[in-house]
Amino acid sequence: MLYRVEGIVIRSMDYGEGNKIITLCTKSHGKVGVLVRGAKKVRSRHAAATQLFTYGEYVFFRGMGHIGTLNSCEILEGHHTLREQLHLAAYASYAAELVDRALQDEEAGGAMFDQLHAYLEALEAGKDAQVTTHLLEMKLWQRTGVGPQLYACVSCGREDELAGVGWRLGGALCRACLMREHDQYKAGPAMLTLLRQFEKTDLRRLGNVTLKPETKLRLRAFMRGYMDTHVGVRLKSQQFLDQMEKYDLANLDE
């Protein structure tokens, strides 16, 4: 059967001497794998279509197997900037791997495609890469059902007197429970407000977001701690991104 899909390349790997297999996050068919014959050859007309973060209209044939074979591709956005600038490449690679791990093959992925597409455009437009990435993480957590509880205390269940959040416990904490949590794992009401805003924000309508350096440090600590504790996904791209973020954050005031 012949398929025509809008897709973003979230993984690209060599296959055999001259071929590549790409994984697409698509608007209509979730996550799909496509074999691109001859993509590694110097004069391949499909080489550009296999680059990470490329957004295009892919036409491929698939029989009974899970992997299709590319017939043609019209590139809609190449996102060259995201591959040429090291810090943008690090964030975009992390996001692509995160979406790849979150989506199952053939799973309905229209909403996630829209958020990833908007995310890549936001990076290319110069919006804060760290904050935008945390927004995408929140969208993925919401979609997969592992997001933090932000409207009731995760410890006692009360909905009033919420005074902050604790990433070890997984969300909002009332005044009494927050006092019993270790300082290393908690943040105050400003962080709870910020996370609620993140939960409601659609990346397709994202304006300019500016946070103070100390707020970004606390946000990063919460998001990383929450992911390690409650999501349990450790990505290959995350170690490099963590090191780079520490360097960037340490020099924000220079």
Coordinates of C-alpha atoms in Angstrom, one line a residue:
M1 CA 0.0 0.0 0.0
L2 CA 1.2 3.5 -0.8
Y3 CA 1.2 6.0 2.0
R4 CA 1.6 9.8 1.9
V5 CA 2.3 11.4 5.2
E6 CA 3.6 14.6 6.8
G7 CA 6.5 13.6 9.0
I8 CA 9.5 14.8 11.0
V9 CA 12.6 12.7 11.1
I10 CA 13.3 11.8 14.8
R11 CA 15.9 9.1 14.1
S12 CA 18.2 8.2 11.3
M13 CA 20.5 5.2 11.1
D14 CA 22.7 3.5 8.5
Y15 CA 21.5 0.3 7.1
G16 CA 23.7 -1.8 4.9
E17 CA 26.3 -0.2 2.6
G18 CA 24.3 2.6 1.1
N19 CA 20.9 2.8 2.8
K20 CA 19.3 4.4 5.8
I21 CA 16.3 3.7 7.9
I22 CA 14.5 6.8 9.2
T23 CA 11.9 7.0 11.9
L24 CA 9.2 9.6 11.3
C25 CA 6.9 11.3 13.8
T26 CA 3.9 11.7 11.5
K27 CA 0.7 13.8 11.8
S28 CA -1.6 10.9 10.7
H29 CA 0.1 7.6 11.4
G30 CA 2.1 8.1 14.6
K31 CA 5.6 6.8 14.5
V32 CA 6.7 4.9 11.4
G33 CA 9.9 3.5 10.0
V34 CA 10.9 4.0 6.4
L35 CA 13.9 2.5 4.4
V36 CA 15.6 5.0 2.1
R37 CA 17.6 3.1 -0.5
G38 CA 20.9 4.7 -1.6
A39 CA 20.6 7.6 0.9
K40 CA 24.3 7.4 1.8
K41 CA 25.5 7.8 -1.8
V42 CA 27.0 11.2 -2.6
R43 CA 24.5 12.0 -5.3
S44 CA 21.4 10.5 -3.6
R45 CA 18.3 12.6 -4.2
H46 CA 16.9 11.4 -0.9
A47 CA 19.9 12.2 1.3
A48 CA 18.5 15.5 2.6
A49 CA 15.2 13.7 3.5
T50 CA 17.0 11.5 6.0
Q51 CA 18.5 14.3 8.1
L52 CA 17.4 14.7 11.7
F53 CA 14.6 17.3 12.3
T54 CA 13.7 17.4 8.6
Y55 CA 10.0 18.1 8.1
G56 CA 8.5 16.9 4.8
E57 CA 5.8 15.0 2.9
Y58 CA 7.0 11.5 2.6
V59 CA 5.6 9.0 0.1
F60 CA 6.4 5.3 0.8
F61 CA 5.3 1.9 -0.1
R62 CA 4.7 -0.7 2.6
G63 CA 3.6 -4.3 2.2
M64 CA 3.0 -6.7 5.1
G65 CA 6.1 -5.7 7.1
H66 CA 6.6 -2.8 9.5
I67 CA 9.1 -0.9 7.4
G68 CA 8.1 1.0 4.4
T69 CA 10.3 1.9 1.4
L70 CA 10.6 5.6 0.4
N71 CA 9.3 6.5 -3.1
S72 CA 9.6 10.3 -2.9
C73 CA 9.8 13.2 -0.4
E74 CA 9.1 16.9 -0.6
I75 CA 11.0 18.7 2.0
L76 CA 8.9 21.4 3.7
E77 CA 11.4 22.6 6.3
G78 CA 15.0 21.5 6.4
H79 CA 15.8 23.0 9.9
H80 CA 19.4 23.3 8.9
T81 CA 20.1 25.8 11.7
L82 CA 19.2 23.1 14.3
R83 CA 22.0 20.8 13.0
E84 CA 24.6 23.6 12.4
Q85 CA 24.5 25.2 15.9
L86 CA 25.8 22.9 18.7
H87 CA 23.5 23.9 21.5
L88 CA 20.4 23.8 19.3
A89 CA 21.5 20.4 17.9
A90 CA 21.8 19.1 21.5
Y91 CA 18.3 20.3 22.5
A92 CA 16.7 19.2 19.3
S93 CA 18.4 15.7 19.4
Y94 CA 17.2 15.3 23.0
A95 CA 13.6 16.2 22.0
A96 CA 13.7 13.9 19.0
E97 CA 14.9 11.0 21.1
L98 CA 12.3 11.8 23.8
V99 CA 9.4 11.7 21.3
D100 CA 10.8 8.5 19.8
R101 CA 10.8 6.8 23.2
A102 CA 7.3 8.2 24.1
L103 CA 5.5 7.1 20.9
Q104 CA 4.7 3.6 20.1
D105 CA 4.7 2.4 16.4
E106 CA 1.5 3.4 14.6
E107 CA 0.1 5.0 17.7
A108 CA -2.0 8.1 17.0
G109 CA 0.5 10.9 17.2
G110 CA -1.2 13.9 15.7
A111 CA -1.0 16.0 18.9
M112 CA 2.6 15.1 19.5
F113 CA 3.5 15.8 15.9
D114 CA 2.0 19.3 16.3
Q115 CA 3.9 20.0 19.5
L116 CA 7.2 18.7 18.1
H117 CA 6.8 20.7 15.0
A118 CA 6.1 23.9 17.0
Y119 CA 9.0 23.1 19.3
L120 CA 11.5 22.9 16.4
E121 CA 10.2 26.2 15.0
A122 CA 10.5 27.8 18.4
L123 CA 14.2 26.7 18.7
E124 CA 14.9 28.1 15.2
A125 CA 13.2 31.3 16.1
G126 CA 15.6 31.9 18.9
K127 CA 13.2 31.2 21.9
D128 CA 14.8 30.0 25.1
A129 CA 15.9 26.5 24.3
Q130 CA 15.9 25.2 27.9
V131 CA 12.5 26.5 28.8
T132 CA 11.0 25.4 25.5
T133 CA 12.4 21.9 26.0
H134 CA 10.8 21.7 29.5
L135 CA 7.5 22.7 27.9
L136 CA 7.8 19.8 25.4
E137 CA 8.7 17.5 28.3
M138 CA 5.5 18.5 30.1
K139 CA 3.4 17.9 26.9
L140 CA 4.9 14.4 26.6
W141 CA 4.3 13.6 30.3
Q142 CA 0.7 14.7 30.0
R143 CA 0.1 12.7 26.9
T144 CA 1.6 9.5 28.3
G145 CA -0.1 9.9 31.7
V146 CA 3.0 10.4 33.9
G147 CA 2.7 14.1 34.4
P148 CA 2.9 15.6 38.0
Q149 CA -0.2 16.2 40.1
L150 CA -0.5 19.9 40.4
Y151 CA -4.0 20.6 41.8
A152 CA -4.0 18.4 44.9
C153 CA -1.4 17.4 47.5
V154 CA 0.2 14.2 46.4
S155 CA 0.9 13.3 50.0
C156 CA -2.5 13.8 51.8
G157 CA -4.8 14.7 48.9
R158 CA -6.1 18.1 50.2
E159 CA -6.8 20.7 47.5
D160 CA -6.4 23.8 49.6
E161 CA -3.4 25.5 51.1
L162 CA -1.1 24.1 48.4
A163 CA 2.3 25.7 49.1
G164 CA 4.7 24.2 46.6
V165 CA 5.9 21.1 44.8
G166 CA 8.1 18.1 45.5
W167 CA 9.6 16.2 42.6
R168 CA 10.4 13.1 44.7
L169 CA 6.8 12.7 45.7
G170 CA 5.5 13.8 42.3
G171 CA 3.7 17.1 42.4
A172 CA 1.9 19.6 44.6
L173 CA 2.3 19.7 48.4
C174 CA 0.1 21.4 51.0
R175 CA 1.7 23.6 53.6
A176 CA 2.0 20.8 56.2
C177 CA 3.4 18.2 53.8
L178 CA 5.8 20.6 52.2
M179 CA 7.4 21.3 55.7
R180 CA 8.0 17.6 56.1
E181 CA 9.8 17.3 52.7
H182 CA 13.5 17.6 52.4
D183 CA 14.7 20.9 51.0
Q184 CA 16.6 19.1 48.3
Y185 CA 13.4 17.8 46.7
K186 CA 11.0 20.7 47.0
A187 CA 10.3 24.2 45.6
G188 CA 7.8 26.9 46.7
P189 CA 4.5 28.3 45.3
A190 CA 6.1 30.1 42.4
M191 CA 7.3 26.8 41.0
L192 CA 3.8 25.3 41.4
T193 CA 2.4 28.3 39.5
L194 CA 5.0 28.0 36.7
L195 CA 4.4 24.3 36.3
R196 CA 0.6 24.9 36.0
Q197 CA 1.3 27.4 33.3
F198 CA 3.5 24.9 31.5
E199 CA 0.7 22.3 31.7
K200 CA -1.7 24.7 30.0
T201 CA 0.7 26.1 27.4
D202 CA 0.4 25.0 23.8
L203 CA 3.7 25.2 22.0
R204 CA 1.9 26.3 18.8
R205 CA 0.9 29.5 20.6
L206 CA 4.1 30.1 22.5
G207 CA 5.2 33.7 23.0
N208 CA 8.5 34.9 24.4
V209 CA 9.2 33.3 27.7
T210 CA 11.8 34.9 30.0
L211 CA 12.8 33.4 33.3
K212 CA 15.4 34.6 35.8
P213 CA 18.6 32.4 36.0
E214 CA 17.8 31.2 39.5
T215 CA 14.3 30.2 38.4
K216 CA 15.7 28.3 35.4
L217 CA 18.1 26.4 37.8
R218 CA 15.2 25.4 40.1
L219 CA 13.0 24.4 37.1
R220 CA 15.8 22.3 35.6
A221 CA 16.3 20.6 39.0
F222 CA 12.6 19.8 39.3
M223 CA 12.2 18.5 35.7
R224 CA 15.3 16.3 35.8
G225 CA 14.5 15.0 39.2
Y226 CA 10.9 14.3 38.3
M227 CA 11.9 12.5 35.1
D228 CA 14.5 10.3 36.8
T229 CA 12.1 9.4 39.6
H230 CA 8.7 9.0 37.9
V231 CA 9.3 8.6 34.2
G232 CA 12.4 6.4 34.4
V233 CA 13.7 7.1 30.9
R234 CA 17.4 7.8 30.5
L235 CA 18.3 9.0 27.0
K236 CA 21.6 8.8 25.2
S237 CA 21.4 12.5 24.4
Q238 CA 20.6 13.6 27.9
Q239 CA 24.1 13.3 29.4
F240 CA 25.6 15.7 26.9
L241 CA 22.6 18.1 27.2
D242 CA 23.0 18.1 31.0
Q243 CA 26.6 19.0 30.8
M244 CA 26.0 21.7 28.3
E245 CA 23.1 23.2 30.3
K246 CA 25.3 23.4 33.4
Y247 CA 27.9 25.3 31.4
D248 CA 25.3 27.6 29.9
L249 CA 23.5 28.3 33.1
A250 CA 26.8 29.0 34.9
N251 CA 27.5 31.8 32.4
L252 CA 24.1 33.4 32.0
D253 CA 25.2 36.5 33.8
E254 CA 28.4 37.0 31.8

